[in-house]
PDB file of C-alpha atoms in Angstrom:
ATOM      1  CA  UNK F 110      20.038  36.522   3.753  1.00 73.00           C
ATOM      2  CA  UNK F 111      21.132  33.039   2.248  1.00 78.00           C
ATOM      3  CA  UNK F 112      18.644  31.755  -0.292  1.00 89.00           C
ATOM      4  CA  UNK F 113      18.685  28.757  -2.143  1.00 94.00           C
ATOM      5  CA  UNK F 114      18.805  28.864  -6.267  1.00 94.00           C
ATOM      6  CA  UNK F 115      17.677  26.679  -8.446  1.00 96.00           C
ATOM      7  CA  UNK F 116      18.302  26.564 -12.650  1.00 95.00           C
ATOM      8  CA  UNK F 117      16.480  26.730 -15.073  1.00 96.00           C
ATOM      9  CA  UNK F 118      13.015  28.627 -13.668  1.00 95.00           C
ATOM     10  CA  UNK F 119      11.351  26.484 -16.189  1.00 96.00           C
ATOM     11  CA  UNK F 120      12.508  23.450 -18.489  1.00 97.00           C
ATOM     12  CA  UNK F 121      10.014  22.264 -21.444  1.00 97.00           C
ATOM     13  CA  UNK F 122      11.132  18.982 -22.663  1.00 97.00           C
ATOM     14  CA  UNK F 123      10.248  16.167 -25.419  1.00 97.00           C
ATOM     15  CA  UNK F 124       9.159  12.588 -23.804  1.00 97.00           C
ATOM     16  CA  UNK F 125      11.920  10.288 -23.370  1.00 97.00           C
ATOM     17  CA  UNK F 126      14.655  13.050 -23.043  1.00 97.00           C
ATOM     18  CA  UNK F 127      16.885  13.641 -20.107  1.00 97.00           C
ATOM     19  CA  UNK F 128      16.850  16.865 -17.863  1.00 97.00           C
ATOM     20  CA  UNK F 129      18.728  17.933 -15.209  1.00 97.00           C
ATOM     21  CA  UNK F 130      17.862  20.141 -12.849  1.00 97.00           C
ATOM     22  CA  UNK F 131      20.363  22.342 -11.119  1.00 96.00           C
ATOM     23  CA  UNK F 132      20.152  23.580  -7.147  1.00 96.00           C
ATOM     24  CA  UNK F 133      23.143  25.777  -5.049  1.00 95.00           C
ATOM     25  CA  UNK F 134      22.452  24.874  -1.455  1.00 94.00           C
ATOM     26  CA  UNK F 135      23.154  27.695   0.811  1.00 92.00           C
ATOM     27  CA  UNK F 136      26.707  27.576   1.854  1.00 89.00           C
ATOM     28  CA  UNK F 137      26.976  25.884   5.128  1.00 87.00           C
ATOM     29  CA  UNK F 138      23.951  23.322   5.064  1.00 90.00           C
ATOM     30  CA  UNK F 139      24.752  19.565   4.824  1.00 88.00           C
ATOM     31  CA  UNK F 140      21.386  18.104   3.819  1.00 92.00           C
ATOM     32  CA  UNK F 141      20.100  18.153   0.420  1.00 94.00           C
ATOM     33  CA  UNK F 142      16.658  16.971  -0.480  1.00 96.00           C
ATOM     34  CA  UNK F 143      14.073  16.894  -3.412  1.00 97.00           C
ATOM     35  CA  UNK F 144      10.567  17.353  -3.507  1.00 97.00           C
ATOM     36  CA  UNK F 145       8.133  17.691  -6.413  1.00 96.00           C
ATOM     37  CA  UNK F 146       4.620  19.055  -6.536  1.00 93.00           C
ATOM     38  CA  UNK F 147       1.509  18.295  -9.285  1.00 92.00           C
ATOM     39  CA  UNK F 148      -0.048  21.312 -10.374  1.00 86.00           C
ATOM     40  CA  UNK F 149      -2.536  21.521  -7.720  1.00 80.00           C
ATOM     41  CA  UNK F 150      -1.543  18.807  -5.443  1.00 85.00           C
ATOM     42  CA  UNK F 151       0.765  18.877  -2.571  1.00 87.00           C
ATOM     43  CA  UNK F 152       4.695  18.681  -2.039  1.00 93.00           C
ATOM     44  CA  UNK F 153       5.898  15.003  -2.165  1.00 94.00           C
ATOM     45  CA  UNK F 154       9.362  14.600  -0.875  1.00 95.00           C
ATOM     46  CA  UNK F 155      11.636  12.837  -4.063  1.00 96.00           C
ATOM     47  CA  UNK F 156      15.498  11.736  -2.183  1.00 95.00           C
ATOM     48  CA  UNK F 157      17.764  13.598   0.905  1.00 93.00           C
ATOM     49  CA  UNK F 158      21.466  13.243   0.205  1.00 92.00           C
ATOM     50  CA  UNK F 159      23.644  13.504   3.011  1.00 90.00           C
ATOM     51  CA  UNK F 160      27.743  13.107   2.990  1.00 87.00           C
ATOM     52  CA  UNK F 161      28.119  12.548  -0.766  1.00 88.00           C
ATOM     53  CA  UNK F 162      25.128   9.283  -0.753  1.00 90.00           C
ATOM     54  CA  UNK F 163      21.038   9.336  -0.643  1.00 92.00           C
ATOM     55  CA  UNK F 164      19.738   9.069   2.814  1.00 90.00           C
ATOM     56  CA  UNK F 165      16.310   8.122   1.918  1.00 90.00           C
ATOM     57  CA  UNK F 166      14.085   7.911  -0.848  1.00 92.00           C
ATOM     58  CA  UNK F 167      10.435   7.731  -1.744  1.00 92.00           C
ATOM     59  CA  UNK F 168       8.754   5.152  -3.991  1.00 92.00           C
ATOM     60  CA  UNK F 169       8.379   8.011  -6.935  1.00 93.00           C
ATOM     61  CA  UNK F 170      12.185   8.136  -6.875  1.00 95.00           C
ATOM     62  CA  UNK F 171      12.807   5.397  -9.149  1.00 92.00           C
ATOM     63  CA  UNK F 172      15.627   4.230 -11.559  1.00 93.00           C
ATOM     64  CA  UNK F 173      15.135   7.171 -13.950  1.00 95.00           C
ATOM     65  CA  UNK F 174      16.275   9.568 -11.269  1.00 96.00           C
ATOM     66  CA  UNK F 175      19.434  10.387  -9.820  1.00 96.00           C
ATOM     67  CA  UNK F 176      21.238  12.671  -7.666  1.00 96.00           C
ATOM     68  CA  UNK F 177      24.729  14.084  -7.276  1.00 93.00           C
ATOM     69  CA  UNK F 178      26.770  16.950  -6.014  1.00 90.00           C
ATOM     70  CA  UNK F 179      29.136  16.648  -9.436  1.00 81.00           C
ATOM     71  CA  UNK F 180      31.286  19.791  -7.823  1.00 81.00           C
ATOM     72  CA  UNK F 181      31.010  20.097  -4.211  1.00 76.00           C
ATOM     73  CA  UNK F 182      28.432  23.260  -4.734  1.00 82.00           C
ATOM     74  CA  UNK F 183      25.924  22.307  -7.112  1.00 91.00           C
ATOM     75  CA  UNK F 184      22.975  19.569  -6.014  1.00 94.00           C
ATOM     76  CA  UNK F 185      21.579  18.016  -9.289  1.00 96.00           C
ATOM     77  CA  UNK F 186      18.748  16.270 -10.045  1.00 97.00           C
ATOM     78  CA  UNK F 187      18.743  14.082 -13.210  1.00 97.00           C
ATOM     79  CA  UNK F 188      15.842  12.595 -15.018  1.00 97.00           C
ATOM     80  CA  UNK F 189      17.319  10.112 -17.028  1.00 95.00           C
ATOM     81  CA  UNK F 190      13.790   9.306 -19.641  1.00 94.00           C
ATOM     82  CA  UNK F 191      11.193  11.983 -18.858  1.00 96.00           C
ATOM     83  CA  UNK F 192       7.310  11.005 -18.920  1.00 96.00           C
ATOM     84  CA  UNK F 193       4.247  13.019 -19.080  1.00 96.00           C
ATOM     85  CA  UNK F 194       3.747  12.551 -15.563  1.00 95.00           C
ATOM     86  CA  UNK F 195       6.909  13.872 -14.496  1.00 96.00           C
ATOM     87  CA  UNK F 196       5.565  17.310 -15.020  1.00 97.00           C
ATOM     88  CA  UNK F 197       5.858  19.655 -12.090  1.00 96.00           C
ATOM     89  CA  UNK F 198       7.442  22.107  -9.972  1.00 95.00           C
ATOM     90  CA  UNK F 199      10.277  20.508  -8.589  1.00 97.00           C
ATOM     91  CA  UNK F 200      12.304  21.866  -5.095  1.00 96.00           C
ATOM     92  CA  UNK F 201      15.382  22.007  -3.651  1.00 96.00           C
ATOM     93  CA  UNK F 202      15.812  22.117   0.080  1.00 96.00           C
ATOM     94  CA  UNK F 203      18.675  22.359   2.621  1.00 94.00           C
ATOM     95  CA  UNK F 204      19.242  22.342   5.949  1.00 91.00           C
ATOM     96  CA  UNK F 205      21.690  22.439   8.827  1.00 88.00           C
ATOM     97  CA  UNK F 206      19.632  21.487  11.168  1.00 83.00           C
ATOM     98  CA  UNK F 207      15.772  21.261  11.638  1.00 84.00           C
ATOM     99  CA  UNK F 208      14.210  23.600   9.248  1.00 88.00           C
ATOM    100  CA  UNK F 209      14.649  22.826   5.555  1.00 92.00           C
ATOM    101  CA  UNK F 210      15.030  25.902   3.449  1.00 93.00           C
ATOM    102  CA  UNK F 211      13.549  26.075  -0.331  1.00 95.00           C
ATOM    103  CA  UNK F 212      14.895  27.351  -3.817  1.00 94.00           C
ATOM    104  CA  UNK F 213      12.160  28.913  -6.203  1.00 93.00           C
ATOM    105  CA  UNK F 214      11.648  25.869  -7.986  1.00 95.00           C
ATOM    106  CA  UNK F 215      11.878  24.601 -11.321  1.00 96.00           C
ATOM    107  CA  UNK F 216       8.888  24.098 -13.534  1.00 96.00           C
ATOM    108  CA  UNK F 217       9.513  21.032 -15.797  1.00 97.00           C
ATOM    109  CA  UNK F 218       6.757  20.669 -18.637  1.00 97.00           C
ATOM    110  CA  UNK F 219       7.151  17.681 -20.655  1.00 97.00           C
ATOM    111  CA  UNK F 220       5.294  17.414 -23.862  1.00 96.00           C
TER     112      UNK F 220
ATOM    113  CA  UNK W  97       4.304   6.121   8.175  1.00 79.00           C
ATOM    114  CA  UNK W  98       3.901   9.730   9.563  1.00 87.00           C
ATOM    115  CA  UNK W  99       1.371  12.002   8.118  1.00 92.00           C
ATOM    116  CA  UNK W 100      -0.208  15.747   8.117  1.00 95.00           C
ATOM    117  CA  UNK W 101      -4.411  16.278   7.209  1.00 96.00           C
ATOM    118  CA  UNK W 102      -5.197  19.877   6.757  1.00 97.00           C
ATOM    119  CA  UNK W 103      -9.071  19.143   6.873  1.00 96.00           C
ATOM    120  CA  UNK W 104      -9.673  23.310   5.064  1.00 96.00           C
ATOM    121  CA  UNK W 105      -9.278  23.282   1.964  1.00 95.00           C
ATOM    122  CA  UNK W 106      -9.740  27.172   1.788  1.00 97.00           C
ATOM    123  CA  UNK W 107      -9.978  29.667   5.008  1.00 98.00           C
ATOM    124  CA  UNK W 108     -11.959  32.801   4.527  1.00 97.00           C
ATOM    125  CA  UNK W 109     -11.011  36.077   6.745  1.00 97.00           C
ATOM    126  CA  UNK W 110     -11.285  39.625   6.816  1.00 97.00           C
ATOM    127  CA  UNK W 111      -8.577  41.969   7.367  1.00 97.00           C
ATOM    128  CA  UNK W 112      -7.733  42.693  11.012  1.00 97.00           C
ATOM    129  CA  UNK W 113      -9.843  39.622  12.193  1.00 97.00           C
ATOM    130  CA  UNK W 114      -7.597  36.864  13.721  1.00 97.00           C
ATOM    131  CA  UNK W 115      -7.179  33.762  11.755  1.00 97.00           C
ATOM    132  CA  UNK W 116      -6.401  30.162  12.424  1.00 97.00           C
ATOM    133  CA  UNK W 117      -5.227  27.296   9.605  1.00 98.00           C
ATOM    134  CA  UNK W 118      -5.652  24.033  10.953  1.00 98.00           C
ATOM    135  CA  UNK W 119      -3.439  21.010  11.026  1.00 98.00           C
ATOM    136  CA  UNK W 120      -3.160  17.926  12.600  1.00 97.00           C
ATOM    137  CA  UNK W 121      -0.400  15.113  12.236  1.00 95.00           C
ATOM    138  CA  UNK W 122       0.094  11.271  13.117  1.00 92.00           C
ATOM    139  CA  UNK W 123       4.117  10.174  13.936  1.00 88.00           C
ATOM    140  CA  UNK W 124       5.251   7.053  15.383  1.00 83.00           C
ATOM    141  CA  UNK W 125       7.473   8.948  17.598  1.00 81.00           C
ATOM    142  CA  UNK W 126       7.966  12.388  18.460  1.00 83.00           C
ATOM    143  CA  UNK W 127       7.398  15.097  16.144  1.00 88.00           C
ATOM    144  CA  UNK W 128       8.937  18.032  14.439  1.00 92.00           C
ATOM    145  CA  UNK W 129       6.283  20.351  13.251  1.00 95.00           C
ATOM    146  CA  UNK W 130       7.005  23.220  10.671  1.00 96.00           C
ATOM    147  CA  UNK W 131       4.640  25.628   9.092  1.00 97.00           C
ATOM    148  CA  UNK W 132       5.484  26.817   5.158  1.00 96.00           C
ATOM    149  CA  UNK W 133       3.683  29.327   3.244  1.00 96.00           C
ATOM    150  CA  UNK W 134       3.780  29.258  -0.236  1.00 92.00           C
ATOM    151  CA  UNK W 135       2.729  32.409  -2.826  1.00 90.00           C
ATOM    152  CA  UNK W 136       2.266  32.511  -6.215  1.00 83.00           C
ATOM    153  CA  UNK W 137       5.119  31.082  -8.803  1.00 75.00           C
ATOM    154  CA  UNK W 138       7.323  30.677  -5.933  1.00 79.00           C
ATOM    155  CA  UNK W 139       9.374  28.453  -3.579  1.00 84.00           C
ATOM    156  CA  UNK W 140       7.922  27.418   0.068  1.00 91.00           C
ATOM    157  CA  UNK W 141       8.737  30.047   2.739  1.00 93.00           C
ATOM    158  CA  UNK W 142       9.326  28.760   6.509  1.00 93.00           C
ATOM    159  CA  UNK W 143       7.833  30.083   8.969  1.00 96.00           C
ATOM    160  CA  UNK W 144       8.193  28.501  12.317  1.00 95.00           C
ATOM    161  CA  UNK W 145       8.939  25.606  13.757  1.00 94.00           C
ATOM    162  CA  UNK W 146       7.812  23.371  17.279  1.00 94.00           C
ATOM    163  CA  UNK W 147      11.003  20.876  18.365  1.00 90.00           C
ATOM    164  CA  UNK W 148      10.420  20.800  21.955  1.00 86.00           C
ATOM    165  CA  UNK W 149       9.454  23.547  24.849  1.00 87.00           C
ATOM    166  CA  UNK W 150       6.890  25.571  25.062  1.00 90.00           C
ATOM    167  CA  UNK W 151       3.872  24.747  22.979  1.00 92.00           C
ATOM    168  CA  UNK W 152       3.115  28.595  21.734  1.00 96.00           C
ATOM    169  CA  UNK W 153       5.926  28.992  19.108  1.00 96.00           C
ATOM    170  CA  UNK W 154       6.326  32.481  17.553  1.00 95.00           C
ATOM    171  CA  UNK W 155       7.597  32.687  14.100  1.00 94.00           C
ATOM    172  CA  UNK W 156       7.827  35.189  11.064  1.00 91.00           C
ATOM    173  CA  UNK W 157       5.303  38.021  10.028  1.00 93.00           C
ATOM    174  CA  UNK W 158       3.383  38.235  13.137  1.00 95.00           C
ATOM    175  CA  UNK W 159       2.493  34.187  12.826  1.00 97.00           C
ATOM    176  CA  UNK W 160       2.436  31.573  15.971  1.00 97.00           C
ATOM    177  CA  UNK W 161       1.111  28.188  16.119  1.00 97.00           C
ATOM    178  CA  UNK W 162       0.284  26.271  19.198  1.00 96.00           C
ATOM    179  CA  UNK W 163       1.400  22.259  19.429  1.00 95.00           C
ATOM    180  CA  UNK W 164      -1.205  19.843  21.142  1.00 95.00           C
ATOM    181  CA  UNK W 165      -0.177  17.087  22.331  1.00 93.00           C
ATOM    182  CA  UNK W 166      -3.177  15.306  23.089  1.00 93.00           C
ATOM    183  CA  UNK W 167      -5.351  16.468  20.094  1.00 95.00           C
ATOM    184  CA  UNK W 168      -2.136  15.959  18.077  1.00 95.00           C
ATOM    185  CA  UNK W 169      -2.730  19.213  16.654  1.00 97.00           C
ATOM    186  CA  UNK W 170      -0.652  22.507  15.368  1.00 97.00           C
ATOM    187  CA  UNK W 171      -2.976  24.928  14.427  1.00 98.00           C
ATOM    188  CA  UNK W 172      -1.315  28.195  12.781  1.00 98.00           C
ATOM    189  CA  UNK W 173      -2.676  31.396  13.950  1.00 98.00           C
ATOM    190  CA  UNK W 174      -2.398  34.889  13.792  1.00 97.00           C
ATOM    191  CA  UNK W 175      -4.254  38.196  15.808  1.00 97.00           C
ATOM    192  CA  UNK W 176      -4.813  40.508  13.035  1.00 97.00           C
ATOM    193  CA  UNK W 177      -4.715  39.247   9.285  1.00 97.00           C
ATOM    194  CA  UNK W 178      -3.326  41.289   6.559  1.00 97.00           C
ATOM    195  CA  UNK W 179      -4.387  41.286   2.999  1.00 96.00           C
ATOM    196  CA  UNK W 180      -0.857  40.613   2.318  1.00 95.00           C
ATOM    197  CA  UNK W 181      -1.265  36.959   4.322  1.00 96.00           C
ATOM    198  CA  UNK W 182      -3.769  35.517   1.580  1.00 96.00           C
ATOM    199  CA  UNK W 183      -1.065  32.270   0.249  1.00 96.00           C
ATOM    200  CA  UNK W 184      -1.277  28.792   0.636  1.00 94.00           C
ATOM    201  CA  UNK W 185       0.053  27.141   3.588  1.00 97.00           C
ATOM    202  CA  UNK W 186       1.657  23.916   4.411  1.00 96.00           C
ATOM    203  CA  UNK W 187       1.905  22.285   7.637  1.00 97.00           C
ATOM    204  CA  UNK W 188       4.411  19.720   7.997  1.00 96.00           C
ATOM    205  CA  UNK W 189       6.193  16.748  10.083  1.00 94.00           C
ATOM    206  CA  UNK W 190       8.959  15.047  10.591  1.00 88.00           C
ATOM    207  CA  UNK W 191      10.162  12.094  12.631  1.00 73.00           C
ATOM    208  CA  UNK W 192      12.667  13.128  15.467  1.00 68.00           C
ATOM    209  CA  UNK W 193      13.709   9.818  15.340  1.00 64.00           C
ATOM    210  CA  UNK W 194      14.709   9.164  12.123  1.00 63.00           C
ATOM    211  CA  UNK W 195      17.456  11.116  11.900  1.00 63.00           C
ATOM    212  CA  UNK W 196      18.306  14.967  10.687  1.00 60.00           C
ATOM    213  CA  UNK W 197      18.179  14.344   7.082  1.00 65.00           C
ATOM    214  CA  UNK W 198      14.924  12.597   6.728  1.00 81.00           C
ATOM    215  CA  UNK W 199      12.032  13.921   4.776  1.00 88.00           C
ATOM    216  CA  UNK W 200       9.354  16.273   5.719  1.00 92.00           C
ATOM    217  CA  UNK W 201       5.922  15.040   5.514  1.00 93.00           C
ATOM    218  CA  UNK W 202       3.381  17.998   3.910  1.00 95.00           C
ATOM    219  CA  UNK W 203      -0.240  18.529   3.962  1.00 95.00           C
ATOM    220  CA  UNK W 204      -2.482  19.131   0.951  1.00 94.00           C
ATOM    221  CA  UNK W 205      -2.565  22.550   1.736  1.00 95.00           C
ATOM    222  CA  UNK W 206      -4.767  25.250   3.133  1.00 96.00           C
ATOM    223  CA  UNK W 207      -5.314  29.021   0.893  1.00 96.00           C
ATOM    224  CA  UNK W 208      -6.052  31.575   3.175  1.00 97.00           C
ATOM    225  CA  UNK W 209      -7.596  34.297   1.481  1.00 97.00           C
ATOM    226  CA  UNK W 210      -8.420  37.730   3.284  1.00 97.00           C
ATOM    227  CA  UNK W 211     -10.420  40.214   2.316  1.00 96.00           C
ATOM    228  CA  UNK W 212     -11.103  44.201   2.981  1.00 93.00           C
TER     229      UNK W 212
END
């Protein structure tokens, strides 16, 4: 069956650096979408990206984040200046239709 | 702005009993309902879904849930629980009308633990 993927499992970085993280969308879904969850809190939806452009986006997804599909496969998420806060697991999700599908997640510490 | 309350924090059950997680939502429109379970270190799992029809909706590993209308409710249930069920689940919404790529909508969350 079709799974989602997401790189790296888990990403420790300093303060003020830049990660990206890294999702392959199973092959014939169209809709891309973020999400991130605080240890112990629940999943907050980041940015969808449909047709090469964001479809919507939540208040957390501010100027230090970005999306792109840099190769026509990959779905990245970039966070240009990471904060403390920024730490969590972060999703991928895609869909065709209806149901959105999830990768493992990435666990992003940031010391 | 649509939103999910999953008012149990924790559901208690012992094997072979049936169980039921509740969840209730609020959309300005129509809604899309989904149920996710989530276990440890790992990426949500769907489970089923409610778009329109009949309100009992069957989905993976033996799990239904059954939409209300009127009490705006879509409780997840099962007959018999398995140890193997104890995870955290997520109910979820989304807007019909606002279009196939918009965002889902989760709750906080309900761990279902069963016991022997």
């Amino acid at each position: 069956e079709p799974e989602v993927t997401q790189t790296p499992s888990h990403q420790v970085t300093q303060m003020g650096q830049e990660v990206i993280l890294r999702c392959v969308p199973i092959s014939n879904h169209l809709y891309f979408y973020w999400y991130r969850q605080i240890l112990g809190q629940k999943v907050e939806f980041l940015v969808s990206f449909y047709n090469n452009e964001i479809s919507e986006k939540s208040e957390i997804f501010d100027d230090q984040f970005s999306v792109e599909r840099p190769d026509g496969s990959n779905f990245t998420l970039k966070i240009r200046s990471t904060k403390l806060e920024d730490s969590a697991m972060y999703f991928c999700a895609t869909s065709e239709r209806d149901e959105q599908f999830f990768g493992p997640g990435t666990r992003l510490t940031v010391l | 702005a649509q939103s999910v309350a999953q008012p149990e924090d924790q559901v208690n059950v012992a094997e072979g009993n049936p169980l039921t997680v509740k969840c209730t939502y609020s959309v300005s429109g129509n809604p899309y309902l989904f149920w996710y379970v989530q276990y440890p270190n790992r990426g949500l799992q769907f489970l089923l879904k409610y778009i329109t029809g009949d309100n009992l909706v069957k989905g993976s590993y033996g799990f239904e849930a059954e939409f209300n209308k009127s009490q705006t409710s879509f409780h997840l249930k099962k007959p018999s629980a398995l140890v193997s069920d104890s995870a955290l689940y997520f109910c979820a919404v989304r807007d019909i009308y606002t279009g196939t790529a918009s965002k889902l909508t989760f709750g906080t969350g309900t761990r279902l633990q069963v016991t022997l």
